[in-house]
Short mmCIF file of C-alpha atoms and ligand atoms in Angstrom, two decimals:
data_model
loop_
_atom_site.label_atom_id
_atom_site.label_comp_id
_atom_site.label_asym_id
_atom_site.label_seq_id
_atom_site.Cartn_x
_atom_site.Cartn_y
_atom_site.Cartn_z
CA MET A 175 134.23 67.27 217.76
CA THR A 176 134.39 64.15 219.96
CA PRO A 177 134.34 61.10 217.68
CA ASP A 178 131.78 58.39 218.26
CA ARG A 179 133.26 56.09 220.86
CA ALA A 180 130.51 53.47 220.64
CA MET A 181 131.89 49.96 220.36
CA SER A 182 129.66 49.37 217.33
CA ALA A 183 131.94 51.84 215.53
CA GLU A 184 134.97 49.73 216.39
CA PRO A 185 136.73 48.59 213.23
CA ALA A 186 137.20 44.87 212.88
CA MET A 187 140.95 45.24 212.69
CA PRO A 188 142.72 44.67 216.02
CA GLN A 189 145.06 47.36 217.26
CA SER A 190 148.61 46.35 216.53
CA ALA A 191 151.31 46.36 219.21
CA TRP A 192 153.66 49.26 219.82
CA PRO A 193 157.05 48.86 218.14
CA ASP A 194 159.91 47.67 220.32
CA THR A 195 162.17 50.57 219.30
CA PRO A 196 163.83 53.40 221.29
CA VAL A 197 161.08 55.80 220.10
CA PHE A 198 158.30 53.77 221.72
CA THR A 199 159.85 52.16 224.79
CA GLY A 200 161.29 53.11 228.18
CA TYR A 201 161.30 56.76 229.12
CA ALA A 202 160.36 57.71 225.53
CA ALA A 203 157.22 55.55 225.47
CA PRO A 204 154.06 57.42 224.50
CA VAL A 205 152.13 58.83 227.48
CA ARG A 206 148.78 59.50 225.71
CA ILE A 207 147.03 60.79 228.84
CA GLU A 208 145.00 64.00 228.72
CA SER A 209 144.71 65.35 232.22
CA ASP A 210 144.24 68.20 234.68
CA THR A 211 146.03 68.05 238.02
CA TYR A 212 145.56 70.84 240.54
CA ASP A 213 147.90 71.99 243.31
CA LEU A 214 151.04 70.12 242.41
CA GLU A 215 153.51 69.36 245.15
CA VAL A 216 156.16 72.08 245.46
CA ILE A 217 159.61 71.69 247.02
CA GLY A 218 160.93 75.13 247.94
CA THR A 219 158.89 78.25 247.22
CA ILE A 220 157.42 79.40 243.91
CA PRO A 221 158.26 83.13 243.70
CA PRO A 222 154.99 84.89 244.60
CA GLU A 223 155.37 87.36 241.73
CA LEU A 224 155.45 84.51 239.19
CA ASP A 225 152.03 84.57 237.51
CA GLY A 226 151.44 83.01 234.12
CA ALA A 227 151.44 79.83 232.10
CA TYR A 228 154.34 77.79 230.82
CA ILE A 229 153.02 76.02 227.71
CA ARG A 230 154.95 73.71 225.45
CA ASN A 231 154.46 71.15 222.73
CA SER A 232 155.57 67.53 222.42
CA ALA A 233 155.20 64.57 220.07
CA ASP A 234 153.24 61.80 221.76
CA HIS A 235 152.00 59.09 219.38
CA ALA A 236 148.32 58.44 220.08
CA PHE A 237 148.32 55.17 218.12
CA PRO A 238 150.91 52.58 217.22
CA PRO A 239 152.47 53.92 214.00
CA LYS A 240 151.76 52.40 210.60
CA TYR A 241 155.49 51.80 210.28
CA ALA A 242 157.56 50.43 213.16
CA SER A 243 160.47 52.59 211.99
CA ASP A 244 158.48 55.77 212.69
CA LEU A 245 160.39 58.82 213.98
CA PHE A 246 159.61 60.50 217.29
CA LEU A 247 159.21 63.65 215.18
CA ASN A 248 156.02 62.12 213.78
CA GLY A 249 154.15 61.86 217.09
CA ASP A 250 150.85 63.65 217.71
CA GLY A 251 151.05 67.13 219.19
CA MET A 252 150.46 66.97 222.95
CA LEU A 253 150.42 70.29 224.82
CA HIS A 254 151.68 70.58 228.39
CA LYS A 255 150.71 73.59 230.48
CA VAL A 256 151.78 74.56 233.99
CA ARG A 257 149.66 77.43 235.26
CA ILE A 258 151.49 79.21 238.08
CA ARG A 259 149.82 81.75 240.35
CA ASN A 260 149.94 82.70 244.06
CA GLY A 261 152.69 80.17 244.68
CA ARG A 262 150.56 77.31 243.33
CA ALA A 263 150.86 75.27 240.16
CA ASP A 264 148.37 73.23 238.10
CA LEU A 265 149.27 70.88 235.24
CA SER A 266 147.19 70.24 232.11
CA THR A 267 148.03 67.89 229.25
CA ARG A 268 145.95 67.93 226.08
CA TYR A 269 146.32 66.59 222.57
CA VAL A 270 146.01 69.07 219.74
CA LYS A 271 142.82 67.87 218.04
CA THR A 272 144.23 67.74 214.54
CA GLU A 273 142.19 66.31 211.69
CA LYS A 274 144.73 63.44 211.73
CA LEU A 275 144.11 62.62 215.39
CA LEU A 276 140.32 62.81 215.07
CA LEU A 277 140.29 60.54 212.00
CA GLU A 278 142.60 58.05 213.69
CA ARG A 279 140.54 58.09 216.90
CA ALA A 280 137.43 57.36 214.87
CA ALA A 281 139.21 54.46 213.13
CA ARG A 282 140.98 53.40 216.36
CA ARG A 283 144.28 53.01 214.50
CA ALA A 284 146.93 54.94 212.61
CA LEU A 285 145.84 55.93 209.12
CA PHE A 286 148.61 58.37 208.31
CA GLY A 287 152.01 56.88 207.50
CA ALA A 288 155.59 58.09 207.59
CA TYR A 289 156.90 61.54 208.57
CA ARG A 290 155.71 64.10 206.00
CA ASN A 291 155.11 61.36 203.42
CA PRO A 292 151.53 61.41 202.06
CA PHE A 293 152.33 58.47 199.76
CA THR A 294 152.41 56.18 202.80
CA ASP A 295 148.90 57.05 204.03
CA ASP A 296 145.83 54.85 204.06
CA PRO A 297 143.81 55.72 200.90
CA SER A 298 140.85 56.60 203.14
CA VAL A 299 142.65 59.76 204.32
CA SER A 300 143.94 60.92 200.95
CA GLY A 301 143.84 64.73 200.82
CA LYS A 302 143.16 65.12 204.55
CA ASP A 303 145.28 67.37 206.78
CA ARG A 304 148.33 65.36 207.88
CA SER A 305 149.47 67.87 210.51
CA THR A 306 150.61 66.56 213.86
CA ALA A 307 150.94 70.16 215.21
CA ASN A 308 153.66 68.84 217.51
CA THR A 309 156.64 71.21 217.62
CA SER A 310 156.01 74.51 219.33
CA VAL A 311 153.51 77.11 220.43
CA ILE A 312 153.49 80.85 219.93
CA PHE A 313 151.29 83.49 221.55
CA HIS A 314 150.65 86.66 219.55
CA ALA A 315 147.80 89.18 219.45
CA GLY A 316 145.97 87.19 222.14
CA LYS A 317 146.04 84.00 220.07
CA LEU A 318 147.82 80.78 220.98
CA LEU A 319 148.98 78.71 217.99
CA ALA A 320 150.34 75.15 217.99
CA THR A 321 152.84 74.82 215.18
CA LYS A 322 154.55 72.25 212.97
CA GLU A 323 156.68 73.36 210.04
CA ALA A 324 154.97 70.88 207.69
CA ALA A 325 151.52 72.43 208.06
CA ARG A 326 149.42 75.44 208.98
CA PRO A 327 149.11 76.44 212.64
CA MET A 328 146.29 75.26 214.88
CA LEU A 329 144.45 77.75 217.10
CA ILE A 330 144.34 76.76 220.77
CA ASP A 331 142.38 78.19 223.70
CA PRO A 332 145.13 78.96 226.25
CA ASP A 333 142.76 78.57 229.21
CA THR A 334 141.41 75.12 228.33
CA LEU A 335 143.96 73.95 225.72
CA ASP A 336 140.96 73.12 223.50
CA THR A 337 141.70 73.10 219.78
CA LEU A 338 139.66 75.67 217.87
CA GLY A 339 140.73 74.62 214.35
CA THR A 340 143.36 75.34 211.71
CA TYR A 341 144.36 78.99 211.66
CA ASP A 342 144.97 80.87 208.38
CA PHE A 343 145.00 84.49 209.61
CA ASN A 344 141.49 85.17 208.29
CA GLY A 345 142.33 83.73 204.90
CA ALA A 346 145.54 85.73 204.45
CA LEU A 347 147.94 82.79 204.86
CA GLU A 348 148.88 81.54 201.39
CA SER A 349 151.27 78.75 202.26
CA GLU A 350 150.33 75.22 203.26
CA THR A 351 153.14 75.47 205.81
CA PHE A 352 154.19 77.73 208.70
CA THR A 353 157.39 77.41 210.71
CA ALA A 354 157.47 76.33 214.35
CA HIS A 355 160.00 79.14 214.97
CA ALA A 356 158.10 82.35 214.23
CA LYS A 357 159.57 85.32 216.13
CA ILE A 358 158.06 88.40 217.70
CA ASP A 359 159.95 91.68 217.42
CA PRO A 360 159.70 93.15 220.91
CA ARG A 361 160.24 96.69 219.57
CA THR A 362 157.22 96.64 217.26
CA GLY A 363 155.10 93.69 218.42
CA GLU A 364 155.25 92.37 214.85
CA MET A 365 155.45 88.60 214.36
CA VAL A 366 157.72 87.52 211.51
CA SER A 367 157.18 84.01 210.24
CA TYR A 368 157.75 81.93 207.12
CA GLY A 369 156.90 78.70 205.38
CA TYR A 370 159.03 76.41 203.26
CA PHE A 371 157.73 73.64 200.95
CA THR A 372 154.81 76.04 200.74
CA LYS A 373 152.73 73.88 198.39
CA GLY A 374 153.19 70.77 200.50
CA VAL A 375 155.90 69.27 198.27
CA ALA A 376 159.68 69.79 198.30
CA ASP A 377 160.64 72.93 196.39
CA THR A 378 162.78 76.04 196.89
CA ASN A 379 160.00 78.55 197.53
CA ILE A 380 160.14 80.32 200.90
CA GLU A 381 157.31 82.65 201.91
CA ILE A 382 157.83 85.27 204.63
CA TYR A 383 154.88 86.52 206.66
CA TYR A 384 154.66 89.82 208.45
CA ILE A 385 151.92 89.81 211.07
CA ALA A 386 151.21 93.13 212.78
CA GLU A 387 150.90 93.50 216.54
CA SER A 388 147.11 93.51 215.97
CA GLY A 389 147.33 89.97 214.57
CA GLU A 390 146.66 91.05 210.99
CA LEU A 391 148.80 89.32 208.37
CA THR A 392 149.77 92.43 206.43
CA ARG A 393 152.39 91.23 203.97
CA THR A 394 153.60 88.06 202.22
CA GLU A 395 156.90 87.98 200.36
CA GLN A 396 158.65 85.17 198.50
CA PHE A 397 162.18 84.21 197.59
CA GLN A 398 163.94 81.08 196.37
CA ALA A 399 166.34 78.97 198.45
CA PRO A 400 169.39 77.55 196.60
CA TYR A 401 168.00 73.99 196.96
CA PRO A 402 165.07 72.28 198.73
CA SER A 403 165.96 71.54 202.36
CA MET A 404 164.76 71.64 205.98
CA VAL A 405 164.50 75.28 207.07
CA HIS A 406 163.69 74.65 210.71
CA ASP A 407 164.59 77.97 212.35
CA PHE A 408 165.67 81.46 211.28
CA LEU A 409 167.05 84.67 212.75
CA LEU A 410 165.55 88.11 213.15
CA SER A 411 167.48 91.35 213.55
CA GLU A 412 166.13 94.89 213.52
CA HIS A 413 166.19 95.20 209.72
CA TYR A 414 166.67 91.63 208.44
CA ALA A 415 165.19 88.15 208.43
CA ILE A 416 168.06 85.69 208.01
CA PHE A 417 167.82 82.10 206.76
CA THR A 418 170.64 79.58 207.14
CA ILE A 419 170.04 77.05 204.37
CA CYS A 420 171.74 73.76 205.31
CA PRO A 421 172.21 70.65 203.17
CA MET A 422 169.52 68.66 204.94
CA VAL A 423 167.92 68.11 201.56
CA CYS A 424 164.59 66.70 200.47
CA ASP A 425 164.17 65.00 197.10
CA TRP A 426 160.48 64.44 196.31
CA GLU A 427 161.29 61.46 194.06
CA ARG A 428 162.88 59.74 197.08
CA VAL A 429 159.85 60.64 199.19
CA LYS A 430 157.60 59.00 196.59
CA LYS A 431 159.72 55.86 196.91
CA GLY A 432 159.21 55.86 200.69
CA GLU A 433 162.80 56.79 201.58
CA ALA A 434 163.76 59.09 204.46
CA PHE A 435 162.18 62.55 204.08
CA PHE A 436 165.52 64.35 204.48
CA HIS A 437 169.09 63.35 203.65
CA TRP A 438 172.29 65.02 204.74
CA ASP A 439 174.27 65.89 201.59
CA ASP A 440 177.33 67.95 202.45
CA THR A 441 178.45 68.16 198.83
CA LEU A 442 176.08 71.15 198.88
CA PRO A 443 177.09 74.40 200.60
CA THR A 444 175.51 76.00 203.65
CA MET A 445 174.25 79.41 202.55
CA VAL A 446 172.91 82.37 204.49
CA GLY A 447 170.14 84.40 202.89
CA VAL A 448 169.78 87.94 204.27
CA VAL A 449 166.33 89.36 203.55
CA PRO A 450 165.60 93.03 204.33
CA ARG A 451 162.41 93.29 206.40
CA ALA A 452 161.45 96.49 204.56
CA PRO A 453 158.59 96.05 202.03
CA GLY A 454 159.85 94.29 198.88
CA GLY A 455 162.96 93.11 200.72
CA ALA A 456 162.68 89.49 199.58
CA GLN A 457 163.45 90.64 196.05
CA SER A 458 166.86 91.82 197.17
CA VAL A 459 167.86 88.77 199.23
CA ARG A 460 171.66 88.52 199.46
CA TRP A 461 173.39 85.14 199.71
CA PHE A 462 176.57 84.38 201.65
CA THR A 463 178.32 81.01 201.62
CA ALA A 464 179.60 79.44 204.86
CA PRO A 465 183.20 78.20 204.78
CA LYS A 466 182.01 74.65 205.52
CA PRO A 467 178.76 72.72 204.99
CA VAL A 468 177.24 72.72 208.48
CA MET A 469 173.80 72.62 210.05
CA GLU A 470 172.16 75.30 212.13
CA THR A 471 170.11 73.42 214.69
CA HIS A 472 168.44 76.36 216.49
CA THR A 473 169.05 80.08 216.88
CA PHE A 474 169.66 82.42 219.80
CA ASN A 475 169.41 85.86 218.23
CA ALA A 476 170.66 88.24 215.55
CA TRP A 477 171.73 91.86 215.87
CA GLU A 478 173.25 94.65 213.85
CA GLU A 479 176.14 96.96 214.64
CA GLY A 480 176.46 99.42 211.76
CA ASP A 481 176.95 97.31 208.64
CA MET A 482 177.95 94.25 210.65
CA LEU A 483 175.25 91.62 210.99
CA ASN A 484 175.76 89.11 213.83
CA LEU A 485 174.06 85.72 213.85
CA GLU A 486 174.14 83.66 217.05
CA HIS A 487 173.11 80.03 216.71
CA PHE A 488 173.97 76.40 217.45
CA ILE A 489 175.92 74.80 214.62
CA THR A 490 177.00 71.21 214.01
CA GLU A 491 179.33 69.79 211.37
CA THR A 492 176.93 66.99 210.52
CA GLY A 493 173.26 66.77 209.77
CA TRP A 494 170.76 65.35 212.22
CA LEU A 495 172.04 61.86 211.53
CA SER A 496 170.12 60.16 214.34
CA GLN A 497 166.94 61.00 212.40
CA PHE A 498 167.96 61.37 208.77
CA PRO A 499 170.76 59.54 206.91
CA ASP A 500 173.93 60.87 205.32
CA ILE A 501 173.48 60.25 201.61
CA ASN A 502 177.23 60.02 200.93
CA ASP A 503 178.55 58.31 204.05
CA ALA A 504 176.28 55.85 205.86
CA ASP A 505 178.84 55.51 208.68
CA ASN A 506 179.09 59.23 209.42
CA LYS A 507 178.42 59.97 213.10
CA GLU A 508 176.35 62.88 214.39
CA LYS A 509 178.47 65.60 216.02
CA PRO A 510 177.29 67.85 218.86
CA PRO A 511 176.39 71.50 218.26
CA PHE A 512 178.41 74.47 219.54
CA ALA A 513 177.25 78.07 219.82
CA GLU A 514 178.76 80.22 217.08
CA ARG A 515 178.57 83.87 216.18
CA TRP A 516 178.64 84.42 212.44
CA THR A 517 179.42 87.96 211.37
CA ILE A 518 178.67 89.30 207.92
CA ASP A 519 179.87 92.69 206.67
CA LEU A 520 176.92 93.92 204.66
CA ALA A 521 178.98 96.82 203.27
CA SER A 522 181.50 94.46 201.67
CA ASN A 523 180.98 92.64 198.38
CA GLU A 524 183.28 89.80 199.43
CA GLY A 525 180.42 87.81 200.90
CA GLU A 526 182.55 86.21 203.61
CA ILE A 527 181.20 84.97 206.91
CA ALA A 528 183.52 85.36 209.92
CA ILE A 529 182.92 82.59 212.46
CA GLN A 530 183.64 82.67 216.17
CA ARG A 531 182.84 79.91 218.67
CA MET A 532 181.10 81.73 221.53
CA TRP A 533 182.03 79.31 224.33
CA GLY A 534 183.81 75.98 224.42
CA HIS A 535 180.96 73.78 225.58
CA ILE A 536 178.36 71.83 223.59
CA GLY A 537 174.70 72.73 223.79
CA GLU A 538 171.32 72.91 222.10
CA MET A 539 167.84 74.35 222.71
CA PRO A 540 168.97 77.99 222.94
CA MET A 541 167.12 80.69 224.85
CA VAL A 542 167.57 84.43 225.32
CA ASP A 543 165.55 87.08 227.13
CA LEU A 544 163.01 87.51 224.33
CA ARG A 545 162.37 91.14 225.31
CA TYR A 546 165.77 91.77 223.76
CA LEU A 547 165.40 89.78 220.54
CA THR A 548 166.91 91.68 217.57
CA ARG A 549 169.28 93.53 219.96
CA ARG A 550 172.65 92.40 221.30
CA THR A 551 172.07 90.28 224.39
CA ARG A 552 174.34 89.48 227.29
CA HIS A 553 172.71 86.29 228.58
CA PHE A 554 172.47 82.93 226.81
CA TRP A 555 170.80 79.79 228.20
CA PHE A 556 170.81 76.29 226.73
CA GLY A 557 170.52 72.58 227.41
CA THR A 558 173.80 70.71 227.74
CA SER A 559 175.72 67.98 229.52
CA ASN A 560 178.79 68.34 231.68
CA PRO A 561 180.65 65.11 232.57
CA GLU A 562 182.45 66.98 235.40
CA LEU A 563 179.13 67.42 237.19
CA GLY A 564 177.51 64.08 236.55
CA PRO A 565 177.52 61.06 234.26
CA MET A 566 176.00 61.14 230.80
CA LEU A 567 172.60 59.48 230.48
CA PRO A 568 171.85 56.57 228.13
CA ARG A 569 170.93 57.60 224.60
CA GLY A 570 167.28 58.28 223.91
CA PRO A 571 165.66 58.48 220.47
CA LYS A 572 167.08 61.98 219.98
CA GLY A 573 170.59 61.08 221.18
CA PRO A 574 172.03 61.57 224.68
CA PRO A 575 169.61 63.56 226.90
CA PHE A 576 170.86 66.76 228.52
CA THR A 577 172.00 66.44 232.13
CA CYS A 578 172.45 70.19 232.69
CA LEU A 579 171.30 73.63 231.75
CA GLY A 580 173.96 76.18 230.91
CA HIS A 581 174.17 79.96 231.20
CA PHE A 582 176.76 82.01 229.37
CA ASP A 583 177.30 85.62 230.41
CA ALA A 584 178.86 87.37 227.41
CA GLN A 585 179.91 90.33 229.56
CA THR A 586 181.99 88.35 232.05
CA GLY A 587 182.66 85.31 229.85
CA ALA A 588 181.45 83.09 232.73
CA LEU A 589 179.74 79.75 232.15
CA ASP A 590 177.44 78.46 234.87
CA PHE A 591 175.64 75.12 235.04
CA PHE A 592 172.63 73.60 236.73
CA TYR A 593 173.15 69.84 237.10
CA ALA A 594 169.71 68.26 237.40
CA GLY A 595 170.78 65.23 239.45
CA PRO A 596 171.18 61.50 238.85
CA ASP A 597 168.90 60.07 236.14
CA SER A 598 167.55 63.57 235.51
CA SER A 599 167.30 65.33 232.18
CA PRO A 600 166.39 69.00 231.80
CA GLU A 601 164.76 70.10 228.58
CA GLU A 602 164.57 73.39 226.68
CA PRO A 603 164.67 76.27 229.20
CA VAL A 604 162.37 79.29 229.06
CA PHE A 605 163.28 82.67 230.53
CA VAL A 606 160.71 84.63 232.55
CA PRO A 607 161.59 88.22 233.49
CA ARG A 608 161.06 89.20 237.14
CA SER A 609 158.91 92.10 235.97
CA LEU A 610 158.05 93.75 232.64
CA ASP A 611 160.86 96.28 233.05
CA ALA A 612 163.47 94.14 234.84
CA GLU A 613 166.94 94.38 233.31
CA GLU A 614 167.99 91.75 230.77
CA GLY A 615 168.42 88.36 232.43
CA ASP A 616 166.85 89.39 235.75
CA GLY A 617 164.30 86.67 236.35
CA TRP A 618 163.83 82.92 236.31
CA LEU A 619 164.70 80.06 234.09
CA LEU A 620 162.01 77.38 233.91
CA SER A 621 162.70 73.88 232.65
CA VAL A 622 160.93 70.56 232.60
CA VAL A 623 163.19 67.92 234.15
CA GLY A 624 162.72 64.23 233.46
CA ARG A 625 163.23 62.02 236.53
CA ARG A 626 164.02 59.01 234.44
CA ALA A 627 164.48 56.42 237.18
CA GLN A 628 161.10 57.39 238.69
CA ASN A 629 159.32 57.57 235.31
CA ARG A 630 158.17 61.04 236.40
CA THR A 631 158.61 64.68 235.51
CA ASP A 632 159.22 67.94 237.41
CA LEU A 633 159.33 71.61 236.48
CA VAL A 634 162.23 73.48 238.07
CA ILE A 635 162.42 77.24 238.62
CA LEU A 636 165.96 78.62 238.76
CA ASP A 637 167.42 82.06 239.25
CA ALA A 638 168.37 82.70 235.61
CA ARG A 639 171.64 84.41 236.58
CA ASP A 640 172.64 81.84 239.19
CA LEU A 641 171.92 78.40 237.81
CA GLY A 642 174.56 76.79 240.03
CA ALA A 643 172.51 77.70 243.12
CA GLY A 644 169.93 75.10 242.14
CA PRO A 645 166.14 75.41 242.01
CA VAL A 646 164.28 78.00 244.06
CA ALA A 647 161.30 75.70 243.51
CA THR A 648 160.76 72.23 242.14
CA ILE A 649 157.19 71.55 241.01
CA LYS A 650 156.59 67.82 241.15
CA PHE A 651 154.26 66.15 238.67
CA PRO A 652 152.55 62.96 239.86
CA CYS A 653 153.27 61.37 236.46
CA ARG A 654 155.56 61.50 233.47
CA ILE A 655 154.82 63.85 230.60
CA HIS A 656 156.40 63.02 227.26
CA GLU A 657 159.69 64.73 226.44
CA GLY A 658 158.89 67.87 224.48
CA PHE A 659 160.33 70.32 221.99
CA HIS A 660 159.61 74.01 222.45
CA GLY A 661 157.62 76.14 224.85
CA ILE A 662 156.76 79.67 225.92
CA TRP A 663 155.76 81.69 228.96
CA ILE A 664 152.53 83.67 228.77
CA PRO A 665 152.24 86.27 231.55
CA GLY A 666 149.03 86.12 233.59
CA ALA A 667 148.19 89.68 232.55
CA ALA A 668 148.27 88.66 228.86
CA LEU A 669 146.00 85.67 229.56
CA ALA A 670 143.55 87.92 231.41
CA GLN A 671 143.51 90.51 228.61
CA ARG A 672 142.21 88.14 225.96
C1 V55 B 816 162.58 69.49 214.05
C2 V55 B 816 161.47 69.09 214.74
C3 V55 B 816 160.37 68.62 214.04
C4 V55 B 816 160.39 68.59 212.68
C5 V55 B 816 161.49 69.03 211.99
O1 V55 B 816 163.85 70.15 215.94
C6 V55 B 816 162.59 69.47 212.67
C7 V55 B 816 163.79 69.98 214.73
C8 V55 B 816 159.16 68.14 215.99
O2 V55 B 816 159.23 68.16 214.62
O3 V55 B 816 159.32 68.12 212.02
FE1 FE B 817 162.90 73.54 216.84
#
């Protein structure tokens, strides 16, 4: 798969410079280094029982983009893995070898154009797979997949991080697309996933996939969203798959003209589609309209109590305006997300959604103890900032970086924070239980922390129920890894079983 690196294959065209924009400069600058580093420096003590791999995805442009205005969302998928065992930690960084990356490496320049816009590509790559595979990873039935909602998943070897090709579940995957936020039901081992814009163009078709614990894709169902929009995440309860459709719309005619891929249009309503997971359920999807047009950024969890369906997610009153414009108000400013519980009475025909703010502090990048997904959980973790603990950091390409991680205990109502220190930015946390049968929340919270002034990165390990105590271990990387999106923990036993 390695492209010919001989200089005779070098195209005549010189490589253009990197754009002087916030996406490509300073702490956000592409890293581009594939590496293996053994026995990282550790401050404190890695808990000896911690055995497994933290793996996450990031967007790390391998080549200067065709368009200087390119979004960080359009970077090439770069996987980061920290393998922890016997108190030691090793770091690996590896690009997902997408067709896009291999073609661009062979040409030694960007050939694919703007985010999700095939009309901006070099004609030489017409019809080729545009996937950057840059958003998340999921591990199910012994298979590690790198995911991007605009494309099919890529199969990755979790030991080497080698890319094994595009994965279509032995031909059973119908859609051209597959969400980066598939969920595994811990009661059944089933993975529930979906695709939107399933034919590769903006439309209202959403396809749900049910993938058995064995890895077999057993069922595909379809329903129609009220309008074509970004469906980035969803919610899973015991009996329902729930989709919050937000007015982050895509108009294919605008895409053809080279405009932004999404626009925020809050003249349209936010609507919640409740799909029974039982066979045929997509045919009886029920729609509920939110009282205000808002955006769900990411989800914690969903759970049922009798006929009451509870949806716990981060919600903002604006679209993602740092990335995609407001079509009605160019001066509109992005607002921060807050955690909200939306409750729907499935027995009532009123169709109302009752909304409760869960705690009075902003946040994003939610995490729960995934062994309890689909059930009511007590513990909630998230990225956040807290000006009482330390100053805000300068805006990056995604907005202000987090300075803290937060923990909300729904039983006591207590909020607890880990402040990462001056010039330090934690990223999405991942919860690791102390043991397979530890009680909910008993374990560690792992988070990559950017040491911005040092142009370096750490991984911190915190007691998940005592963030304020600070790290039990800080694993120091000798370099910076690019800021990422989403990651997972794979227990050592699951890696060994493959
Ligand atoms: C998101 C991320 C994406 C994307 C669409 O976090 C939405 C939201 C990393 O790519 O393509
Ligand atoms: Fe996401």
